[in-house]
Coordinates of N, CA, C and O in Angstrom, one line a residue:
X1 N -3.7 18.7 -12.3 CA -3.9 17.7 -11.3 C -4.6 16.4 -12.0 O -5.6 16.5 -12.6
X2 N -4.1 15.3 -11.6 CA -4.7 14.1 -12.1 C -5.7 13.5 -11.1 O -5.4 13.1 -10.0
X3 N -7.0 13.4 -11.6 CA -8.1 13.0 -10.7 C -8.2 11.5 -10.7 O -9.1 10.9 -10.0
X4 N -7.3 10.8 -11.3 CA -7.4 9.3 -11.4 C -6.3 8.7 -10.4 O -6.1 7.5 -10.5
X5 N -5.7 9.5 -9.8 CA -4.5 9.0 -8.8 C -4.6 9.7 -7.4 O -4.9 10.8 -7.3
X6 N -4.3 8.8 -6.4 CA -4.2 9.3 -5.1 C -2.7 9.0 -4.7 O -2.4 7.8 -4.7
X7 N -2.1 10.0 -4.1 CA -0.8 9.9 -3.6 C -0.7 10.5 -2.2 O -1.2 11.6 -2.0
X8 N -0.1 9.8 -1.3 CA 0.1 10.4 0.0 C 1.5 10.1 0.6 O 1.9 8.9 0.5
X9 N 2.2 11.1 1.1 CA 3.5 10.7 1.6 C 3.4 10.9 3.1 O 2.6 11.7 3.7
X10 N 4.1 10.1 3.9 CA 4.3 10.1 5.4 C 5.6 9.6 5.7 O 6.1 8.8 5.1
X11 N 5.9 9.8 7.0 CA 7.1 9.2 7.6 C 6.6 7.9 8.3 O 5.6 7.8 8.9
X12 N 7.4 6.8 8.3 CA 7.1 5.5 8.9 C 8.3 5.1 9.6 O 9.5 5.5 9.4
X13 N 8.1 4.2 10.6 CA 9.2 3.5 11.3 C 9.5 2.1 10.5 O 8.6 1.4 10.3
X14 N 10.7 2.0 10.2 CA 11.1 0.8 9.5 C 12.0 -0.1 10.3 O 13.1 0.4 10.8
X15 N 11.6 -1.4 10.5 CA 12.3 -2.3 11.4 C 12.8 -1.7 12.9 O 13.8 -2.0 13.3
X16 N 11.8 -0.9 13.3 CA 12.1 -0.5 14.7 C 13.1 0.7 14.8 O 13.5 1.1 16.0
X17 N 13.6 1.2 13.7 CA 14.5 2.3 13.8 C 13.9 3.5 14.4 O 12.7 3.9 14.2
X18 N 14.7 4.3 15.0 CA 14.3 5.5 15.7 C 14.2 6.7 14.7 O 13.5 7.6 14.8
X19 N 14.9 6.5 13.5 CA 14.9 7.5 12.4 C 13.7 7.3 11.5 O 13.8 6.2 10.9
X20 N 12.8 8.2 11.3 CA 11.8 7.8 10.3 C 12.2 7.7 9.0 O 13.2 8.4 8.5
X21 N 11.4 7.0 8.1 CA 11.7 6.8 6.7 C 10.6 7.4 5.9 O 9.4 7.2 6.3
X22 N 10.8 8.2 4.9 CA 9.9 8.8 4.0 C 9.2 7.6 3.2 O 9.9 6.8 2.5
X23 N 7.8 7.6 3.3 CA 7.2 6.6 2.4 C 6.1 7.3 1.6 O 5.7 8.4 2.0
X24 N 5.6 6.6 0.6 CA 4.5 7.1 -0.3 C 3.6 6.1 -0.6 O 4.0 4.9 -1.2
X25 N 2.4 6.3 -0.2 CA 1.3 5.3 -0.8 C 0.7 6.0 -2.0 O 0.5 7.2 -2.1
X26 N 0.4 5.1 -3.0 CA -0.3 5.6 -4.1 C -1.3 4.6 -4.7 O -1.3 3.4 -4.4
X27 N -2.3 5.1 -5.4 CA -3.3 4.3 -5.9 C -3.8 5.0 -7.2 O -3.9 6.2 -7.5
X28 N -4.0 4.1 -8.3 CA -4.3 4.6 -9.6 C -5.5 3.9 -10.0 O -5.6 2.7 -10.0
X29 N -6.5 4.7 -10.4 CA -7.9 4.2 -10.8 C -7.8 3.1 -11.9 O -8.6 2.3 -12.0
X30 N -6.8 3.3 -12.9 CA -6.7 2.2 -13.9 C -6.2 1.0 -13.5 O -6.2 0.0 -14.3
X31 N -5.6 0.9 -12.3 CA -5.2 -0.4 -11.6 C -6.0 -0.5 -10.3 O -5.4 -0.4 -9.2
X32 N -7.3 -0.6 -10.3 CA -8.2 -0.5 -9.3 C -8.0 -1.5 -8.1 O -8.5 -1.2 -7.0
X33 N -7.4 -2.6 -8.4 CA -7.3 -3.6 -7.3 C -6.0 -3.4 -6.5 O -5.9 -4.1 -5.5
X34 N -5.1 -2.6 -6.9 CA -3.7 -2.5 -6.3 C -3.5 -1.2 -5.7 O -3.9 -0.2 -6.1
X35 N -2.7 -1.2 -4.6 CA -2.0 0.0 -4.1 C -0.5 -0.2 -4.1 O -0.1 -1.3 -4.3
X36 N 0.2 0.9 -3.9 CA 1.6 0.9 -4.1 C 2.1 1.5 -2.8 O 1.7 2.6 -2.4
X37 N 3.2 0.9 -2.2 CA 3.8 1.7 -1.2 C 5.3 1.7 -1.4 O 5.9 0.8 -2.1
X38 N 6.0 2.9 -1.5 CA 7.3 3.1 -1.7 C 8.0 3.7 -0.6 O 7.6 4.4 0.2
X39 N 9.4 3.3 -0.4 CA 10.2 3.8 0.7 C 11.4 4.5 0.1 O 12.1 4.1 -0.8
X40 N 11.7 5.7 0.5 CA 12.9 6.4 0.1 C 14.2 5.9 0.6 O 14.2 5.7 1.9
X41 N 15.2 5.6 -0.1 CA 16.4 5.0 0.5 C 17.3 6.2 0.8 O 17.2 7.3 0.4
X42 N 18.5 5.8 1.5 CA 19.4 6.7 1.8 C 20.1 7.3 0.5 O 20.6 8.5 0.6
X43 N 20.0 6.6 -0.5 CA 20.7 7.2 -1.9 C 19.6 7.9 -2.7 O 19.9 8.2 -3.9
X44 N 18.5 8.2 -2.2 CA 17.5 9.0 -2.9 C 16.6 8.1 -3.9 O 15.8 8.8 -4.7
X45 N 16.8 6.9 -3.8 CA 16.0 6.0 -4.8 C 14.7 5.6 -4.0 O 14.6 5.6 -2.8
X46 N 13.8 5.1 -4.7 CA 12.6 4.6 -4.1 C 12.5 3.0 -4.3 O 12.6 2.5 -5.4
X47 N 12.2 2.3 -3.2 CA 11.9 0.8 -3.3 C 10.4 0.6 -3.2 O 9.8 1.2 -2.2
X48 N 9.8 0.0 -4.1 CA 8.3 -0.1 -4.2 C 7.9 -1.5 -4.1 O 8.5 -2.4 -4.6
X49 N 6.6 -1.5 -3.5 CA 5.9 -2.8 -3.4 C 4.5 -2.6 -3.8 O 3.9 -1.5 -3.5
X50 N 3.8 -3.4 -4.5 CA 2.5 -3.3 -5.0 C 1.7 -4.5 -4.5 O 2.3 -5.6 -4.5
X51 N 0.5 -4.2 -3.9 CA -0.2 -5.4 -3.4 C -1.7 -5.0 -3.4 O -2.0 -3.9 -3.8
X52 N -2.6 -5.9 -3.0 CA -4.0 -5.7 -3.2 C -4.5 -4.7 -2.2 O -4.2 -4.6 -1.0
X53 N -5.4 -3.7 -2.7 CA -6.0 -2.6 -1.9 C -6.8 -3.3 -0.8 O -6.8 -2.8 0.3
X54 N -7.4 -4.5 -1.2 CA -8.5 -5.2 -0.1 C -7.5 -5.6 1.1 O -8.0 -5.7 2.1
X55 N -6.2 -6.0 0.9 CA -5.4 -6.3 2.0 C -5.2 -5.3 2.9 O -5.3 -5.4 4.2
X56 N -5.0 -4.0 2.4 CA -4.9 -2.8 3.3 C -6.2 -2.6 4.0 O -6.1 -2.2 5.2
X57 N -7.3 -2.6 3.3 CA -8.6 -2.5 3.9 C -8.8 -3.4 5.1 O -9.2 -3.0 6.2
X58 N -8.6 -4.6 4.7 CA -8.9 -5.6 5.9 C -7.9 -5.5 6.9 O -8.3 -5.7 8.2
X59 N -6.6 -5.2 6.6 CA -5.6 -5.1 7.7 C -5.8 -4.0 8.8 O -5.3 -4.1 9.8
X60 N -6.8 -3.0 8.4 CA -7.1 -2.1 9.4 C -7.9 -2.6 10.5 O -7.9 -2.2 11.6
X61 N -8.6 -3.7 10.3 CA -9.5 -4.3 11.3 C -8.9 -5.7 12.0 O -9.2 -5.9 13.1
X62 N -8.2 -6.4 11.1 CA -7.8 -7.6 11.6 C -6.6 -8.2 10.6 O -6.3 -7.5 9.6
X63 N -5.7 -9.1 11.2 CA -4.6 -9.6 10.4 C -5.0 -10.1 9.0 O -6.1 -10.8 8.9
X64 N -4.3 -9.6 8.0 CA -4.7 -10.0 6.6 C -3.3 -10.3 5.9 O -2.3 -9.7 6.1
X65 N -3.5 -11.3 5.0 CA -2.2 -11.6 4.1 C -1.6 -12.9 4.6 O -1.4 -13.1 5.9
X66 N -1.1 -13.7 3.7 CA -0.4 -14.9 4.1 C 0.8 -15.0 3.1 O 1.6 -15.9 3.3
X67 N 1.1 -14.0 2.3 CA 2.2 -14.1 1.3 C 3.3 -13.1 1.8 O 3.7 -13.0 2.8
X68 N 3.7 -12.5 0.7 CA 4.8 -11.5 0.8 C 4.5 -10.2 1.6 O 5.5 -9.7 2.1
X69 N 3.3 -9.9 1.7 CA 2.8 -8.7 2.3 C 1.8 -9.1 3.3 O 0.7 -9.7 3.0
X70 N 1.9 -8.7 4.5 CA 0.9 -8.9 5.6 C 0.6 -7.6 6.3 O 1.6 -6.8 6.5
X71 N -0.6 -7.3 6.7 CA -1.0 -6.1 7.3 C -1.9 -6.5 8.5 O -2.7 -7.4 8.4
X72 N -1.7 -5.7 9.6 CA -2.5 -6.0 10.7 C -2.4 -4.8 11.7 O -1.4 -4.0 11.8
X73 N -3.5 -4.6 12.5 CA -3.5 -3.5 13.4 C -2.4 -3.9 14.6 O -2.3 -5.1 14.9
X74 N -1.9 -2.9 15.3 CA -1.0 -3.3 16.3 C -1.8 -3.0 17.7 O -1.6 -2.0 18.3
X75 N -2.6 -4.1 17.9 CA -3.5 -3.9 19.2 C -2.7 -4.1 20.4 O -3.2 -3.9 21.5
X76 N -1.5 -4.8 20.2 CA -0.9 -5.2 21.5 C -0.1 -3.9 22.2 O 0.0 -3.8 23.4
X77 N 0.2 -2.9 21.5 CA 0.9 -1.7 22.1 C 0.4 -0.4 21.8 O 0.3 0.4 22.6
X78 N -0.2 -0.2 20.5 CA -0.7 1.1 20.1 C -1.7 0.9 19.0 O -1.4 0.6 17.8
X79 N -3.0 1.2 19.4 CA -4.0 1.0 18.4 C -3.9 1.9 17.3 O -4.6 1.8 16.3
X80 N -3.2 3.0 17.3 CA -3.0 4.1 16.4 C -2.0 3.7 15.3 O -1.8 4.4 14.4
X81 N -1.4 2.5 15.4 CA -0.4 2.0 14.5 C -0.9 0.8 13.6 O -1.5 -0.1 14.3
X82 N -0.5 0.9 12.5 CA -0.9 -0.3 11.6 C 0.6 -0.9 11.2 O 1.6 -0.2 10.9
X83 N 0.7 -2.2 11.3 CA 1.9 -3.0 10.9 C 1.8 -3.5 9.6 O 0.8 -4.2 9.2
X84 N 2.8 -3.2 8.8 CA 2.9 -3.7 7.4 C 4.2 -4.6 7.4 O 5.3 -4.1 7.7
X85 N 4.0 -5.9 7.2 CA 5.2 -6.8 7.1 C 5.4 -7.2 5.6 O 4.5 -7.6 4.9
X86 N 6.6 -6.9 5.1 CA 7.0 -7.2 3.7 C 8.2 -8.3 3.8 O 9.2 -8.0 4.3
X87 N 8.0 -9.2 2.9 CA 9.1 -10.4 2.9 C 9.3 -10.8 1.6 O 8.5 -10.8 0.7
X88 N 10.7 -10.9 1.3 CA 11.1 -11.4 -0.1 C 12.3 -12.3 0.1 O 12.8 -12.3 1.3
X89 N 12.8 -12.9 -0.9 CA 14.0 -13.7 -0.7 C 15.2 -12.9 -0.4 O 16.2 -13.3 0.2
X90 N 15.0 -11.5 -0.6 CA 16.2 -10.6 -0.3 C 16.2 -10.1 1.2 O 17.2 -9.4 1.6
X91 N 15.0 -10.3 1.9 CA 15.0 -9.8 3.2 C 13.5 -9.6 3.7 O 12.6 -10.0 3.1
X92 N 13.5 -9.0 4.9 CA 12.1 -8.7 5.6 C 12.2 -7.3 6.2 O 13.2 -6.8 6.6
X93 N 11.0 -6.7 6.1 CA 10.8 -5.4 6.7 C 9.6 -5.4 7.5 O 8.5 -5.9 7.1
X94 N 9.7 -4.8 8.6 CA 8.5 -4.4 9.5 C 8.2 -2.8 9.4 O 9.1 -2.2 9.9
X95 N 7.1 -2.5 8.9 CA 6.9 -1.1 8.8 C 5.7 -0.7 9.8 O 4.7 -1.4 9.9
X96 N 6.0 0.3 10.5 CA 4.9 0.8 11.4 C 4.4 2.2 10.8 O 5.2 3.1 10.7
X97 N 3.2 2.2 10.6 CA 2.6 3.3 9.9 C 1.3 3.8 10.7 O 0.6 3.1 11.1
X98 N 1.2 5.2 10.7 CA 0.0 5.8 11.5 C -1.3 5.2 10.8 O -1.5 5.4 9.6
X99 N -2.2 4.7 11.7 CA -3.4 4.2 11.2 C -4.3 5.4 10.4 O -4.8 5.2 9.4
X100 N -4.2 6.6 11.0 CA -4.9 7.6 10.5 C -4.5 8.0 9.1 O -5.2 8.3 8.2
X101 N -3.2 7.9 8.9 CA -2.6 8.1 7.4 C -3.2 7.1 6.5 O -3.5 7.5 5.4
X102 N -3.2 5.9 6.9 CA -3.7 4.8 6.1 C -5.3 5.0 5.8 O -5.7 4.9 4.6
X103 N -6.0 5.3 6.8 CA -7.4 5.6 6.7 C -7.7 6.8 5.7 O -8.6 6.7 4.9
X104 N -6.9 7.8 5.9 CA -7.1 9.0 5.0 C -6.9 8.6 3.6 O -7.6 9.0 2.6
X105 N -5.7 7.8 3.3 CA -5.4 7.4 2.0 C -6.5 6.5 1.4 O -6.9 6.7 0.2
X106 N -6.9 5.6 2.2 CA -8.0 4.7 1.7 C -9.3 5.4 1.5 O -10.0 5.1 0.6
X107 N -9.7 6.4 2.3 CA -10.9 7.1 2.0 C -10.8 7.8 0.6 O -11.7 7.9 -0.1
X108 N -9.7 8.4 0.4 CA -9.4 9.2 -0.9 C -9.6 8.2 -2.2 O -10.1 8.4 -3.1
X109 N -8.9 7.0 -1.9 CA -8.9 5.9 -2.9 C -10.3 5.5 -3.2 O -10.7 5.2 -4.2
X110 N -11.0 5.3 -2.1 CA -12.5 4.7 -2.2 C -13.3 5.9 -2.8 O -14.3 5.5 -3.5
X111 N -13.0 7.2 -2.5 CA -13.8 8.2 -3.3 C -13.5 8.1 -4.8 O -14.5 8.3 -5.5
X112 N -12.3 7.7 -5.2 CA -12.0 7.6 -6.6 C -12.7 6.3 -7.2 O -13.3 6.5 -8.3
X113 N -12.5 5.2 -6.5 CA -13.0 4.0 -7.0 C -13.6 3.4 -5.8 O -12.9 2.7 -4.9
X114 N -15.0 3.3 -5.7 CA -15.5 2.7 -4.4 C -15.2 1.1 -4.4 O -15.2 0.5 -5.4
X115 N -15.2 0.7 -3.2 CA -15.0 -0.8 -2.9 C -16.0 -1.5 -3.5 O -17.2 -1.1 -3.5
X116 N -15.8 -2.6 -4.3 CA -16.8 -3.4 -4.9 C -17.0 -3.0 -6.4 O -17.6 -3.8 -7.1
X117 N -16.4 -1.8 -6.8 CA -16.6 -1.4 -8.2 C -15.3 -1.5 -9.0 O -15.3 -0.9 -10.1
X118 N -14.3 -2.1 -8.4 CA -13.1 -2.3 -9.2 C -13.2 -2.8 -10.5 O -12.5 -2.4 -11.5
X119 N -14.0 -3.9 -10.6 CA -14.1 -4.5 -12.0 C -14.6 -3.6 -13.0 O -14.2 -3.8 -14.2
X120 N -15.4 -2.6 -12.7 CA -15.9 -1.6 -13.7 C -14.8 -0.8 -14.3 O -14.9 -0.4 -15.4
X121 N -13.7 -0.6 -13.5 CA -12.6 0.3 -14.0 C -11.4 -0.6 -14.5 O -10.5 0.0 -15.1
X122 N -11.4 -1.9 -14.4 CA -10.3 -2.7 -14.8 C -10.4 -3.1 -16.3 O -11.5 -3.7 -16.8
X123 N -9.4 -2.7 -17.2 CA -9.4 -3.0 -18.5 C -8.7 -4.3 -18.8 O -7.4 -4.4 -18.7
X124 N -9.6 -5.4 -18.9 CA -8.9 -6.9 -18.9 C -8.2 -6.9 -20.3 O -7.0 -7.5 -20.3
X125 N -8.6 -6.4 -21.4 CA -7.9 -6.5 -22.7 C -6.6 -5.8 -22.6 O -5.6 -6.4 -23.1
X126 N -6.5 -4.6 -22.0 CA -5.1 -4.0 -21.8 C -4.2 -4.8 -20.9 O -3.0 -4.9 -21.2
X127 N -4.8 -5.5 -19.8 CA -4.0 -6.3 -19.0 C -3.4 -7.5 -19.8 O -2.3 -7.8 -19.7
X128 N -4.3 -8.2 -20.6 CA -3.9 -9.4 -21.3 C -2.7 -9.0 -22.3 O -1.8 -9.7 -22.5
X129 N -3.0 -7.8 -23.0 CA -2.0 -7.2 -23.9 C -0.6 -7.0 -23.2 O 0.5 -7.5 -23.6
X130 N -0.6 -6.6 -22.0 CA 0.5 -6.3 -21.2 C 1.4 -7.5 -20.9 O 2.5 -7.5 -21.0
X131 N 0.6 -8.5 -20.5 CA 1.3 -9.8 -19.9 C 1.7 -10.6 -21.1 O 2.6 -11.5 -21.0
X132 N 1.1 -10.5 -22.4 CA 1.4 -11.4 -23.4 C 2.4 -10.7 -24.3 O 3.0 -11.4 -25.2
X133 N 2.7 -9.5 -24.1 CA 3.7 -8.7 -25.0 C 4.9 -8.4 -24.2 O 5.5 -7.4 -24.6
X134 N 5.3 -9.3 -23.4 CA 6.5 -9.1 -22.6 C 7.7 -9.6 -23.3 O 7.8 -10.5 -24.1

């Protein structure tokens, strides 16, 4: 068991489809500022997006994000749903995910790396090596 990683799978609604899609939220302590969400495709592959953990935390309370990923509570129809909007040059997706699932995931991630302590776990030298050795 890896104690530096939090992974949680759940079914979500994608673009209002009635058929749920398997998704996976993950958090790795060595990348403390980021979370990852992946969606299982019909062909059994995973499509993944990485974005700021803080965006997900803030999105539980109020609309957050102005770029490719936006998160907001769905207060208009169901307070138990969190809306995740993902946009790229290739398309747009609106994901409806159970708020409790996100809260449970973030609680586990925060137990691993408390909010505000991300800098203590971030290896700047390794990051610089990674981006300069491409």
